[in-house]
């Protein structure tokens, strides 16, 4: 119980120290030392005001470290600002911490790591395991990120769009090690949605819930990737789908459409179809049109070509695909699928093999290779 409490309080305590003037890196170190003392000293249960206790101990740790450094004179204004124990603002500065960790001065990978460390309360080891990199490598990445934002004023953080992109990056990393990054992204986005009234925050949360609802059906018994059309829809989490749809509807009602709301609307249409054959592809094409206007993304137009192929036939899909750059990721895989739908199985098999060579991850390589093998076997038997 104490571990959960400490994890939930960590971002708010860190935010208080940063707001009081502690550099980010020094504040983070001080908070970690306070957490260690809490683990040792809370054997009989947490104090009446756990947050106030942690802030007081962490602030003293920071001051002790500050006084011991040679740069004491430059930081005397911070030292003199020491507050009395229990003097903790009632406001929760965790929201500002989100924005600070997603500051535009950071690279996406650094922003993700820092957000997981400072806001998510994960250890460097856990983050490293989740990203399948050595702990030392992740430690260096987080250290550099902390130094970068140490020079940023707490009242000049990044914008909402940057924070949402970082959270979506976390979600798309999926899950490995002992940290489920998809679930962690949902947890963080829920906290952000509770702290800020913004339709795109709600849109992102809805999108995550709708995608996560299909998680149990995405891999077969052998770990093979299962395409959406072939997924066992009885495995979909109807509770998450209902929650995601409700959140999305409330966001759309505000008439401030953004890209995450549009993506969530597409996911909701997939979730609403009892079978793949009953998917409302016409509406999905319309939502892709909206999403393309919002983003101008060629990847969106690539996905739109698939939807056009389902709504108006594979020839129309191939025509839409022909307007795009052949070097786009997954272009060849989409071309293979549409050629198969049109009945040109030899061309489709050839394209599946080519797509497998270009695929970015093992699961996709194996899936595309199996598709090519399936078609080639059929051609040999015919």
CSV table of N, CA and C in Angstrom, one decimal, residues 257-260 262-263 266 284-301 304:
chain,number,residue,atom,x,y,z
A,257,UNK,N,-12.9,19.6,-33.0
A,257,UNK,CA,-12.3,18.3,-33.5
A,257,UNK,C,-10.8,18.4,-33.6
A,258,UNK,N,-10.1,17.4,-33.1
A,258,UNK,CA,-8.7,17.3,-33.3
A,258,UNK,C,-8.3,15.9,-33.8
A,259,UNK,N,-7.0,15.7,-34.0
A,259,UNK,CA,-6.6,14.4,-34.7
A,259,UNK,C,-6.9,13.2,-33.8
A,260,UNK,N,-6.7,13.3,-32.5
A,260,UNK,CA,-6.9,12.1,-31.6
A,260,UNK,C,-8.4,11.8,-31.5
A,262,UNK,N,-10.5,12.2,-34.0
A,262,UNK,CA,-10.8,11.6,-35.3
A,262,UNK,C,-10.3,10.2,-35.3
A,263,UNK,N,-9.1,9.9,-34.8
A,263,UNK,CA,-8.6,8.6,-34.7
A,263,UNK,C,-9.5,7.7,-33.9
A,266,UNK,N,-12.6,6.6,-35.6
A,266,UNK,CA,-12.3,5.4,-36.5
A,266,UNK,C,-12.3,4.1,-35.7
A,284,UNK,N,-15.9,5.3,-42.1
A,284,UNK,CA,-14.4,5.3,-41.8
A,284,UNK,C,-13.7,6.2,-42.8
A,285,UNK,N,-14.0,6.0,-44.1
A,285,UNK,CA,-13.4,6.9,-45.2
A,285,UNK,C,-13.6,8.4,-44.9
A,286,UNK,N,-14.8,8.7,-44.5
A,286,UNK,CA,-15.1,10.1,-44.2
A,286,UNK,C,-14.3,10.6,-43.0
A,287,UNK,N,-14.1,9.8,-42.0
A,287,UNK,CA,-13.3,10.2,-40.8
A,287,UNK,C,-11.8,10.3,-41.3
A,288,UNK,N,-11.4,9.4,-42.2
A,288,UNK,CA,-10.0,9.6,-42.6
A,288,UNK,C,-9.8,10.9,-43.4
A,289,UNK,N,-10.9,11.3,-44.2
A,289,UNK,CA,-10.8,12.5,-44.9
A,289,UNK,C,-10.6,13.7,-43.9
A,290,UNK,N,-11.4,13.6,-42.8
A,290,UNK,CA,-11.2,14.7,-41.7
A,290,UNK,C,-9.8,14.6,-41.1
A,291,UNK,N,-9.4,13.4,-40.9
A,291,UNK,CA,-8.0,13.3,-40.2
A,291,UNK,C,-6.9,13.8,-41.2
A,292,UNK,N,-7.1,13.5,-42.5
A,292,UNK,CA,-6.1,14.0,-43.4
A,292,UNK,C,-6.1,15.6,-43.5
A,293,UNK,N,-7.3,16.2,-43.4
A,293,UNK,CA,-7.3,17.6,-43.3
A,293,UNK,C,-6.6,18.2,-42.1
A,294,UNK,N,-6.8,17.5,-41.0
A,294,UNK,CA,-6.2,18.0,-39.7
A,294,UNK,C,-4.7,17.8,-39.7
A,295,UNK,N,-4.2,16.7,-40.3
A,295,UNK,CA,-2.8,16.4,-40.1
A,295,UNK,C,-1.9,16.5,-41.4
A,296,UNK,N,-2.5,16.4,-42.5
A,296,UNK,CA,-1.8,16.4,-43.8
A,296,UNK,C,-0.8,15.2,-43.8
A,297,UNK,N,-1.0,14.2,-43.0
A,297,UNK,CA,-0.1,13.1,-42.9
A,297,UNK,C,-0.3,12.1,-44.1
A,298,UNK,N,0.9,11.7,-44.8
A,298,UNK,CA,0.8,10.7,-45.8
A,298,UNK,C,0.4,9.3,-45.3
A,299,UNK,N,0.8,9.1,-44.0
A,299,UNK,CA,0.4,7.8,-43.4
A,299,UNK,C,-1.1,7.7,-43.2
A,300,UNK,N,-1.7,8.8,-42.9
A,300,UNK,CA,-3.2,8.8,-42.8
A,300,UNK,C,-3.8,8.5,-44.2
A,301,UNK,N,-3.2,9.1,-45.2
A,301,UNK,CA,-3.7,8.8,-46.6
A,301,UNK,C,-3.5,7.4,-47.0
A,304,UNK,N,-6.2,5.5,-45.4
A,304,UNK,CA,-7.4,5.9,-46.1
A,304,UNK,C,-7.6,5.0,-47.3
